[in-house]
Amino acid sequence: MANPIIEFKNISKKYDDTPVLKKIDFEIESGKFYTLLGPSGSGKTTILRMIAGFEDPTSGEILFEGKRIDLTPANKRPINTIFQDYALFPHLNVSQNIAFGLELKKMSKTDIQAKVAESLRMVQLSGYENREIDALSGGQKQRIAIARAIANEPKVLLLDEPLSALDHKLRKEMQVELRALQQRLGITFIFVTHDQEEALALSDQIFVMNDGRILQSGTPVDIYDEPINHFVADFIGESNIVPGTMTADYLVHFDHKDFECVDAGMRPNEPVEIVIRPEDLDITSADKGKMQVTVDSQLFRGVDYQITGHDADDHEWTINSIHQTTVGAQVGLVFDPEDIHIMRFGEDEETFDARLDSYEE
Amino acid sequence: MKAKFKLSNLYLVFVFIVIYLPIAYLIFYSFNTGATMDKFTGFSMKHYTTLLSDTRMISIVLNTVVIALLSSLLATLIGTLGALWINQLKRRSAKNAVLSVNNVLMVSPDVIIGASFLIFFSFLGFKLGFTSVLLSHIAFSIPIVVLMVLPKINEMPRTMIDAAYDLGASKWQALSRVILPTITPGIFAGYFMAFTYSLDDFAVTFFVTGNGFSTLSIEIYSRARQGVDLEVNALSTLMFLVSLLLVVGYYVLERYGHSRRVNRNKMMKGPNAQ
């Protein structure tokens, strides 16, 4: 990381002795799309509000381009926010809303007009200048909120679950547009969401949070393929998580058998958890499978069938398959060694990365 | 269904008759040629002409209006700031305590408030008259304004103020450009409430008015005690008409504002309709 635009150093936050952030450290690089992902109450919105300047850390430092910013008030920071409820001003029309920040900066009338028009073009709502806020649909309000924020040319744009109030289809459209907008503007986006699908689709980097801590950070692919622990594996995507033991490097034992895998660097016979994604499992006849399960249920979901079954030890297995099967039948499951991901108990991100480095070139 | 509809209508008409009958009676006799309400002896405007030539009465009307305008204006100013202050109190218990203190003034009897003001002013050696009436009217109007403004502030999403700061507004700019315009309806409602409370207050004014200064309610009361005077009827009729016009004007304004807004939205939707 050459020159991070935002750094959190040992940040803690308490509300009346209830800790919401526990010694958070992270760096944010300029020009990337970051996502803070976690369940509600994990502290992700608090981080966002601290960057914006609406909350002060109880201890620790926040740096912006290398200089302390946590003592600077919100109105002096080159950072803008898009709020979950959009927070548009209902007594002003669309162009007055967008011009709000520009007028405070004493920009000239003609410059403001040009900037408003440009911002509206960016969000594909040209010609909406004189509309009242009350006359806009949810999706349009969303776009105006984005236009109002980007008109101020912030160096960092904060987005607090901005798509959560939109319906599914509109949300998908706005995801594509947000991603395109970020790439066109080239500024840093920090996006807060509890929707893991959204996080995977949009981000360059994801911070997975729970209970006031960042559990794992990395690219969407890293986090999906190599979750650090049970929580992350469970929270991101669907997964089968079963207990097992590490027989040796590249060999893991579960379902009364040893399986080849691609993980190493653990103690012999160390108890571990095994993650296999439902889409990595294929169904075959019982005798051809690497392991056998009895099918309990089958749901048709349009793109595929979600099949659940149990093995001899009564561990539940979920399989996503485009082929139908019969409930009650015994079937075989096949998978490749690289489909198995091993998680150690209580391993933190640093030792996890170090272990990966020790056997990956 | 038709019968039911008629019955409920009948009831409504009955209620309105009961409410408006005394006022109608009073208005009717204001046009009497005689000097009493015993018997209607013929139509005349003579009570109105005496009223208009009664300079004492006219100056009292002006006093009353000036007190009402000034006290409600100042009470709105203080009450709005108070409501904003109450809203930003962090501790819930402190907020509730201040609100209770505010509401106690609303429910305590006017007589007690008036008496306490009298004791307070005489204790300070304050001369009773215009200022004492004005001050006490401001005092009892403030809680009304707070009660009208506070819900509007609470309704306002917290993120809107955050958004103002986020876009670079100072505290003052956030207040003047976002908070105040948003709560304007509440401020207006508070102002009109305070205005009407001040206009028709009798009990509090009665205590603090002193000699030589009088408001309408006090004057009408003292004249009514001396015997029925149809000049009072004429005055009441005029006041009733003024308040009727005010109410009608208020609704016309509201309708006009609403329809203008709707029309503007319709016009805007035209070219870009999806």
XYZ file of C-alpha atoms in Angstrom:
635
model
C 0.000 0.000 0.000
C 1.837 3.039 -1.266
C -0.196 5.954 0.032
C -3.408 5.154 1.836
C -6.048 7.909 1.700
C -7.640 6.881 4.997
C -6.027 5.072 7.909
C -7.672 3.877 11.120
C -5.145 3.434 13.904
C -6.246 1.490 16.951
C -9.756 2.950 16.882
C -12.169 2.061 19.658
C -15.657 3.379 20.234
C -17.949 2.986 23.204
C -21.508 4.145 23.745
C -22.047 4.405 27.519
C -19.508 1.662 28.224
C -20.906 -0.611 25.496
C -18.051 -1.204 23.074
C -19.107 -1.003 19.424
C -15.646 -0.942 17.860
C -12.726 -2.844 19.342
C -9.270 -1.607 18.329
C -9.854 -1.340 14.623
C -6.889 -0.932 12.281
C -7.168 -0.627 8.529
C -5.987 1.322 5.541
C -7.935 2.458 2.516
C -6.267 3.077 -0.814
C -7.280 5.863 -3.118
C -9.549 5.171 -6.085
C -10.947 1.787 -5.053
C -14.370 0.472 -4.187
C -14.432 -0.720 -0.583
C -17.267 -2.477 1.188
C -17.827 -2.816 4.903
C -19.906 -5.961 5.181
C -21.488 -7.286 8.327
C -24.740 -7.994 10.140
C -26.542 -5.094 11.838
C -24.806 -4.059 15.030
C -21.387 -5.096 13.748
C -20.084 -1.528 13.826
C -19.862 -0.910 10.086
C -22.073 2.183 10.079
C -20.151 3.569 13.061
C -16.938 3.357 11.023
C -18.628 5.182 8.162
C -19.986 7.905 10.456
C -16.500 8.347 11.926
C -14.992 8.868 8.499
C -17.753 11.375 7.706
C -17.203 13.149 11.022
C -20.558 12.490 12.699
C -18.997 10.368 15.440
C -15.755 10.724 17.366
C -13.614 7.728 18.257
C -13.292 7.019 21.978
C -9.605 6.310 21.387
C -7.249 6.007 18.447
C -6.486 8.129 15.411
C -7.982 8.557 11.963
C -5.619 9.808 9.270
C -6.657 11.328 5.956
C -3.858 11.578 3.385
C -1.398 11.139 6.243
C -2.837 13.900 8.443
C -5.076 13.506 11.480
C -8.686 14.179 10.600
C -10.651 12.897 13.599
C -10.634 16.381 15.170
C -11.844 18.099 11.981
C -15.618 18.749 11.949
C -17.740 17.034 9.297
C -18.343 20.219 7.314
C -14.602 20.718 6.771
C -13.861 17.232 5.410
C -13.503 16.567 1.649
C -15.814 13.607 2.083
C -19.500 13.267 1.217
C -22.106 10.759 2.292
C -25.103 9.126 0.662
C -27.553 8.260 3.401
C -29.781 5.234 3.683
C -32.927 7.398 3.657
C -31.304 9.730 1.059
C -31.753 12.745 3.418
C -32.796 15.042 0.580
C -34.155 18.430 1.653
C -37.911 18.354 0.948
C -38.265 22.159 0.954
C -35.821 22.483 -1.943
C -36.255 21.188 -5.477
C -33.831 18.894 -7.274
C -31.394 21.523 -8.517
C -31.475 23.425 -5.207
C -30.660 20.189 -3.422
C -27.682 19.513 -5.677
C -26.552 23.143 -5.463
C -26.725 23.168 -1.644
C -23.064 22.346 -1.042
C -21.881 24.415 -3.993
C -23.677 27.544 -2.761
C -22.052 27.148 0.633
C -18.708 27.093 -1.158
C -19.630 30.449 -2.751
C -19.370 29.083 -6.273
C -20.675 31.430 -8.987
C -24.237 30.991 -10.286
C -23.182 29.914 -13.782
C -20.669 27.406 -12.415
C -23.322 25.978 -10.114
C -25.756 25.611 -12.988
C -23.176 23.789 -15.087
C -22.217 21.551 -12.176
C -25.864 20.684 -11.408
C -26.480 19.781 -15.051
C -23.323 17.683 -15.162
C -24.181 15.825 -11.951
C -27.681 15.111 -13.209
C -26.243 13.779 -16.454
C -23.965 11.481 -14.438
C -26.971 9.893 -12.775
C -29.011 9.957 -16.002
C -31.653 12.376 -14.773
C -30.976 15.346 -17.072
C -33.938 17.702 -17.256
C -35.132 17.001 -13.708
C -33.770 20.315 -12.342
C -37.106 21.827 -11.324
C -38.814 18.737 -9.938
C -39.971 18.690 -6.351
C -38.429 15.994 -4.162
C -41.901 14.710 -3.208
C -42.619 14.035 -6.889
C -39.700 11.609 -7.302
C -39.777 7.823 -7.096
C -37.478 5.965 -4.701
C -34.956 5.185 -7.412
C -34.929 8.787 -8.611
C -34.405 10.077 -5.056
C -31.504 7.695 -4.802
C -29.935 9.129 -7.948
C -30.472 12.716 -6.814
C -28.764 11.898 -3.513
C -25.805 10.543 -5.496
C -25.787 13.621 -7.755
C -25.860 15.930 -4.724
C -22.863 14.159 -3.204
C -20.698 13.931 -6.322
C -21.374 17.577 -7.283
C -19.052 18.519 -4.405
C -16.220 16.485 -5.952
C -15.371 14.625 -2.752
C -12.166 12.619 -2.524
C -14.051 9.867 -0.743
C -17.719 9.003 -1.147
C -19.422 7.176 1.702
C -22.515 5.108 1.001
C -24.601 3.947 3.961
C -26.732 1.027 2.725
C -28.010 3.261 -0.079
C -29.778 0.521 -2.018
C -31.622 -1.164 0.833
C -34.892 0.709 0.225
C -35.099 -0.212 -3.475
C -36.822 -3.234 -4.940
C -34.764 -6.151 -6.163
C -34.655 -5.261 -9.853
C -33.876 -1.583 -9.302
C -31.216 -2.543 -6.788
C -29.459 -4.701 -9.374
C -29.553 -1.831 -11.874
C -28.209 0.655 -9.348
C -25.392 -1.747 -8.412
C -24.180 -1.775 -12.004
C -24.489 1.996 -12.197
C -22.690 2.618 -8.923
C -19.815 0.437 -10.028
C -19.628 2.236 -13.388
C -19.839 5.635 -11.689
C -17.004 4.788 -9.312
C -14.798 3.727 -12.190
C -15.644 6.831 -14.209
C -15.033 9.250 -11.320
C -11.998 7.363 -10.056
C -12.684 8.383 -6.448
C -12.722 6.125 -3.404
C -16.101 4.630 -2.540
C -16.740 3.181 0.891
C -19.957 1.213 0.847
C -21.733 -0.196 3.865
C -24.078 -3.145 3.436
C -25.338 -6.299 5.092
C -26.061 -7.841 1.686
C -23.167 -10.168 0.893
C -24.244 -10.592 -2.726
C -24.088 -6.820 -3.218
C -20.665 -6.680 -1.567
C -19.266 -9.438 -3.785
C -20.640 -7.847 -6.954
C -19.426 -4.303 -6.339
C -16.202 -4.272 -4.406
C -12.488 -4.212 -5.067
C -11.961 -4.893 -1.377
C -14.307 -6.205 1.299
C -13.964 -5.848 5.055
C -16.087 -8.469 6.772
C -17.141 -7.236 10.199
C -18.770 -8.767 13.216
C -19.172 -7.589 16.791
C -16.963 -4.499 16.480
C -14.073 -6.201 14.761
C -12.868 -6.651 11.185
C -12.655 -10.419 10.771
C -11.256 -10.584 7.280
C -10.334 -8.219 4.492
C -9.582 -9.034 0.912
C -10.902 -9.185 -2.610
C -14.359 -10.720 -3.103
C -12.773 -13.853 -4.598
C -10.351 -14.279 -1.674
C -13.088 -13.915 0.870
C -15.469 -16.227 -0.916
C -12.913 -18.943 -1.629
C -10.899 -18.720 1.556
C -13.077 -17.576 4.449
C -11.056 -17.302 7.620
C -13.599 -18.740 10.035
C -17.057 -20.176 10.531
C -18.722 -16.752 10.722
C -17.284 -15.478 7.444
C -17.934 -18.760 5.626
C -21.519 -18.754 6.833
C -22.155 -15.054 6.216
C -20.713 -14.909 2.704
C -22.645 -17.122 0.330
C -24.066 -20.517 1.131
C -21.774 -23.118 2.588
C -21.492 -26.598 4.029
C -19.417 -26.471 7.180
C -18.531 -29.782 8.857
C -15.959 -30.694 11.518
C -12.902 -32.736 10.612
C -9.235 -33.274 11.441
C -6.061 -32.527 9.536
C -4.343 -35.920 9.011
C -1.290 -34.364 7.394
C -0.485 -31.525 5.030
C -2.808 -31.701 2.012
C -4.858 -34.489 3.617
C -8.014 -33.936 5.649
C -10.206 -36.460 7.454
C -14.002 -36.228 7.605
C -16.935 -38.551 6.966
C -14.696 -41.464 8.115
C -12.332 -40.985 5.159
C -9.211 -39.044 4.214
C -9.618 -36.539 1.410
C -7.006 -34.815 -0.654
C -7.023 -31.039 -0.252
C -4.871 -27.981 -0.993
C -4.333 -26.621 2.532
C -1.312 -27.121 4.722
C 0.687 -25.682 7.602
C -1.335 -27.123 10.478
C -0.421 -29.448 13.336
C -0.948 -33.170 12.589
C -4.429 -34.310 13.715
C -5.483 -30.716 14.472
C -9.274 -30.385 14.648
C -10.523 -28.108 11.878
C -13.671 -27.095 10.023
C -14.198 -27.988 6.377
C -16.041 -25.695 3.996
C -17.444 -26.848 0.664
C -19.669 -24.494 -1.321
C -22.977 -26.029 -2.501
C -22.231 -25.204 -6.145
C -18.937 -27.138 -5.973
C -20.740 -30.385 -5.156
C -21.990 -32.571 -7.978
C -24.459 -35.404 -7.603
C -23.705 -38.830 -9.000
C -24.745 -42.394 -8.232
C -24.016 -43.607 -4.692
C -21.193 -45.974 -5.684
C -19.371 -43.398 -7.831
C -19.422 -40.645 -5.180
C -16.562 -39.675 -2.889
C -19.147 -39.611 -0.123
C -22.804 -40.567 0.228
C -25.786 -38.569 1.463
C -29.504 -39.231 1.741
C -31.623 -36.555 0.059
C -34.021 -34.830 2.495
C -35.526 -32.075 0.398
C -35.401 -30.397 -2.953
C -36.342 -26.808 -3.832
C -36.639 -25.483 -7.363
C -35.219 -21.948 -7.495
C -35.336 -21.116 -11.182
C -31.640 -21.293 -12.018
C -31.091 -24.510 -10.097
C -32.371 -26.960 -7.512
C -31.334 -26.569 -3.925
C -31.005 -30.064 -2.530
C -30.376 -30.824 1.124
C -29.311 -34.178 2.505
C -27.507 -35.771 5.440
C -24.487 -38.058 5.698
C -23.898 -41.053 7.989
C -22.939 -38.714 10.880
C -26.118 -36.652 10.389
C -24.218 -33.601 9.121
C -26.367 -31.576 6.779
C -25.213 -31.008 3.198
C -26.604 -28.480 0.745
C -26.068 -29.063 -2.962
C -26.930 -26.649 -5.741
C -27.541 -28.674 -8.863
C -29.116 -28.037 -12.229
C -30.213 -31.680 -12.295
C -33.187 -32.999 -10.441
C -32.958 -35.870 -7.973
C -35.418 -37.833 -5.833
C -36.152 -37.127 -2.205
C -35.255 -40.110 -0.016
C -32.707 -41.543 -2.445
C -29.091 -42.157 -1.516
C -26.744 -40.296 -3.856
C -23.009 -39.844 -4.200
C -21.236 -36.491 -4.058
C -18.132 -35.622 -6.048
C -15.844 -32.631 -5.657
C -12.263 -31.632 -6.419
C -9.466 -31.223 -3.855
C -9.428 -27.436 -4.455
C -13.138 -27.245 -3.581
C -12.290 -28.126 0.006
C -11.362 -25.167 2.187
C -9.955 -25.788 5.655
C -10.509 -23.372 8.558
C -8.607 -23.569 11.855
C -10.326 -22.643 15.083
C -9.505 -19.166 16.397
C -7.043 -18.234 13.690
C -6.760 -14.494 13.100
C -6.101 -12.807 9.798
C -2.364 -12.287 10.339
C -1.487 -15.911 11.113
C -3.868 -17.047 8.367
C -1.995 -14.943 5.788
C 1.369 -16.046 7.165
C 0.373 -19.713 6.959
C -0.850 -19.275 3.381
C 2.443 -17.596 2.461
C 4.422 -20.454 4.034
C 3.244 -23.045 1.512
C 2.086 -20.957 -1.444
C 4.820 -19.542 -3.608
C -78.773 3.691 4.473
C -80.468 6.905 3.470
C -82.319 7.159 6.790
C -79.114 6.630 8.752
C -77.423 9.333 6.755
C -80.258 11.753 7.528
C -80.220 10.960 11.230
C -76.522 11.662 11.598
C -76.990 14.883 9.638
C -79.781 15.897 11.936
C -77.595 15.327 14.954
C -74.809 17.439 13.451
C -77.238 20.266 12.691
C -78.554 20.099 16.245
C -75.054 20.338 17.729
C -74.195 23.310 15.577
C -77.445 25.052 16.495
C -76.705 24.614 20.196
C -73.197 25.990 19.725
C -74.111 28.924 17.511
C -77.475 29.905 18.985
C -76.090 32.208 21.710
C -73.818 33.904 19.189
C -76.674 34.311 16.741
C -78.848 35.720 19.537
C -76.130 38.184 20.426
C -75.633 39.254 16.800
C -79.372 39.596 16.277
C -79.773 42.036 19.202
C -76.767 44.103 18.123
C -79.119 45.508 15.465
C -81.843 46.368 18.000
C -83.100 49.948 18.237
C -83.686 49.525 21.965
C -80.981 49.458 24.614
C -81.652 45.980 26.010
C -81.976 42.390 24.804
C -85.476 42.021 26.284
C -87.384 42.848 23.171
C -86.476 43.481 19.546
C -88.001 46.861 18.725
C -86.617 47.462 15.253
C -83.532 47.362 13.042
C -80.838 49.992 13.536
C -77.069 50.388 13.248
C -76.934 52.826 16.153
C -74.903 50.531 18.418
C -72.313 50.243 15.681
C -72.048 54.000 15.279
C -71.634 54.458 19.067
C -68.979 51.754 19.003
C -67.036 53.433 16.201
C -67.181 56.806 17.963
C -66.127 55.213 21.288
C -62.376 56.094 21.205
C -61.732 54.316 24.490
C -63.076 51.073 23.042
C -61.101 51.463 19.833
C -57.863 52.102 21.699
C -58.529 49.011 23.802
C -59.047 46.942 20.648
C -55.744 48.242 19.334
C -54.036 47.467 22.666
C -55.340 43.926 22.546
C -54.153 43.381 18.985
C -50.726 44.899 19.677
C -50.288 42.720 22.762
C -51.379 39.631 20.829
C -49.095 40.324 17.851
C -46.054 41.220 19.946
C -46.413 38.521 22.567
C -47.017 35.738 20.044
C -44.079 36.913 17.928
C -41.672 36.946 20.863
C -43.111 33.734 22.306
C -42.656 32.028 18.905
C -39.046 33.141 18.789
C -38.266 31.984 22.322
C -40.420 28.838 22.065
C -38.819 27.710 18.792
C -35.318 28.160 20.188
C -36.444 26.337 23.324
C -37.824 23.441 21.306
C -34.555 23.214 19.359
C -32.660 23.228 22.635
C -34.864 20.529 24.157
C -34.397 18.417 21.032
C -30.611 18.485 21.222
C -30.540 17.450 24.898
C -28.701 14.154 24.970
C -30.041 12.651 28.185
C -33.558 11.316 28.043
C -34.248 12.141 31.671
C -33.208 15.777 31.173
C -35.445 16.005 28.117
C -38.428 14.614 29.992
C -37.805 16.915 32.960
C -37.752 20.029 30.758
C -40.831 18.876 28.859
C -42.720 18.277 32.112
C -41.845 21.760 33.347
C -43.142 23.046 30.012
C -46.372 21.053 30.172
C -47.163 21.948 33.780
C -47.603 25.545 32.621
C -50.071 24.327 30.002
C -52.324 22.506 32.433
C -52.111 24.734 35.497
C -55.162 27.008 35.881
C -54.868 30.509 34.428
C -55.994 31.995 37.726
C -52.961 30.562 39.497
C -50.609 31.683 36.754
C -52.158 35.157 36.837
C -51.960 35.400 40.619
C -48.344 34.254 40.653
C -47.454 36.842 38.024
C -49.124 39.526 40.140
C -47.159 38.463 43.222
C -43.972 38.312 41.167
C -44.430 41.768 39.624
C -45.369 43.438 42.915
C -42.416 41.719 44.614
C -40.099 43.226 41.996
C -41.867 46.593 42.340
C -42.777 46.398 38.664
C -45.427 48.893 37.549
C -48.492 47.081 36.211
C -49.622 48.041 32.701
C -48.695 47.303 29.081
C -45.299 45.720 29.851
C -46.540 43.452 32.613
C -49.401 42.216 30.404
C -47.029 41.692 27.478
C -44.511 39.778 29.598
C -47.098 37.483 31.120
C -48.678 36.809 27.716
C -45.254 35.888 26.334
C -44.708 33.623 29.315
C -47.913 31.618 28.957
C -47.562 31.429 25.147
C -44.068 29.903 25.148
C -45.196 26.400 26.247
C -47.840 26.429 23.493
C -45.232 27.235 20.848
C -42.877 24.571 22.214
C -45.665 21.990 22.022
C -46.459 22.916 18.420
C -42.854 23.065 17.191
C -41.313 20.083 18.981
C -43.210 17.356 17.044
C -42.067 18.930 13.768
C -38.460 18.803 14.956
C -38.864 15.196 16.063
C -40.398 14.304 12.693
C -37.375 15.685 10.876
C -34.975 12.858 10.033
C -31.694 13.146 11.922
C -29.821 12.326 8.702
C -31.079 15.541 7.104
C -29.051 17.608 9.560
C -26.094 15.263 9.083
C -26.476 15.787 5.336
C -26.337 19.567 5.797
C -23.063 19.322 7.734
C -21.803 16.748 5.272
C -22.314 19.207 2.417
C -20.283 21.828 4.247
C -22.864 23.768 6.267
C -21.842 25.451 9.509
C -24.130 25.132 12.551
C -25.852 28.397 11.685
C -26.249 27.457 7.995
C -27.710 24.075 8.920
C -30.197 25.845 11.182
C -31.206 28.587 8.771
C -31.149 26.617 5.519
C -32.393 23.185 6.583
C -33.872 22.993 10.062
C -35.945 26.189 10.129
C -37.460 25.773 6.619
C -38.397 22.196 7.489
C -40.184 23.087 10.732
C -41.816 26.270 9.365
C -45.359 24.786 9.417
C -44.956 24.036 13.120
C -43.634 27.534 13.796
C -46.628 29.095 12.008
C -49.068 26.860 13.849
C -47.403 27.830 17.129
C -47.603 31.514 16.238
C -51.334 31.386 15.456
C -52.084 29.367 18.564
C -50.168 31.849 20.718
C -51.950 34.718 18.948
C -55.432 33.371 19.681
C -54.496 32.452 23.275
C -53.292 35.992 23.856
C -56.351 37.549 22.153
C -58.900 35.835 24.349
C -56.994 35.554 27.594
C -58.943 36.913 30.512
C -57.756 35.358 33.756
C -54.033 36.086 33.553
C -54.580 39.578 32.123
C -57.123 40.374 34.821
C -54.431 40.039 37.500
C -51.591 41.931 35.848
C -53.374 44.696 33.979
C -53.450 47.374 36.699
C -55.132 50.736 36.285
C -55.342 52.591 33.004
C -54.495 49.673 30.749
C -57.109 47.240 29.563
C -57.617 44.564 26.972
C -60.826 43.623 25.229
C -61.778 40.694 27.406
C -61.288 42.737 30.579
C -63.278 45.664 29.163
C -66.174 43.509 27.986
C -66.267 41.808 31.376
C -66.358 45.052 33.316
C -69.013 46.555 31.023
C -71.166 43.431 31.223
C -71.057 43.699 35.015
C -72.542 47.179 34.878
C -75.495 45.907 32.867
C -76.203 44.823 29.371
C -74.864 47.240 26.814
C -75.616 46.495 23.180
C -72.380 48.184 22.150
C -70.723 45.010 23.450
C -73.001 43.035 21.142
C -71.892 45.144 18.185
C -68.249 44.666 19.086
C -68.672 40.920 19.516
C -70.397 40.728 16.134
C -67.500 42.495 14.466
C -64.975 40.251 16.189
C -66.922 37.170 15.209
C -66.878 38.288 11.573
C -63.148 38.987 11.697
C -62.367 35.551 13.112
C -64.688 33.968 10.533
C -62.758 35.748 7.775
C -59.467 34.628 9.292
C -60.551 30.987 9.303
C -61.884 31.170 5.743
C -58.710 32.952 4.646
C -56.580 30.267 6.252
C -58.380 27.488 4.375
C -58.284 29.373 1.079
C -54.551 29.912 1.481
C -53.991 26.281 2.339
C -56.044 25.054 -0.613
C -54.300 27.477 -2.931
C -50.848 26.435 -1.721
C -51.715 22.757 -2.015
C -53.219 22.943 -5.488
C -50.352 25.082 -6.737
C -47.886 22.451 -5.553
C -49.845 19.647 -7.168
C -50.161 21.582 -10.422
C -46.487 22.352 -10.517
C -45.681 18.679 -10.069
C -48.125 17.703 -12.795
C -46.620 20.206 -15.194
C -43.129 18.969 -14.478
C -44.070 15.360 -14.954
C -45.463 16.061 -18.403
C -42.405 16.114 -20.672
C -40.451 13.447 -18.807
C -43.271 11.074 -17.972
C -42.136 7.486 -18.042
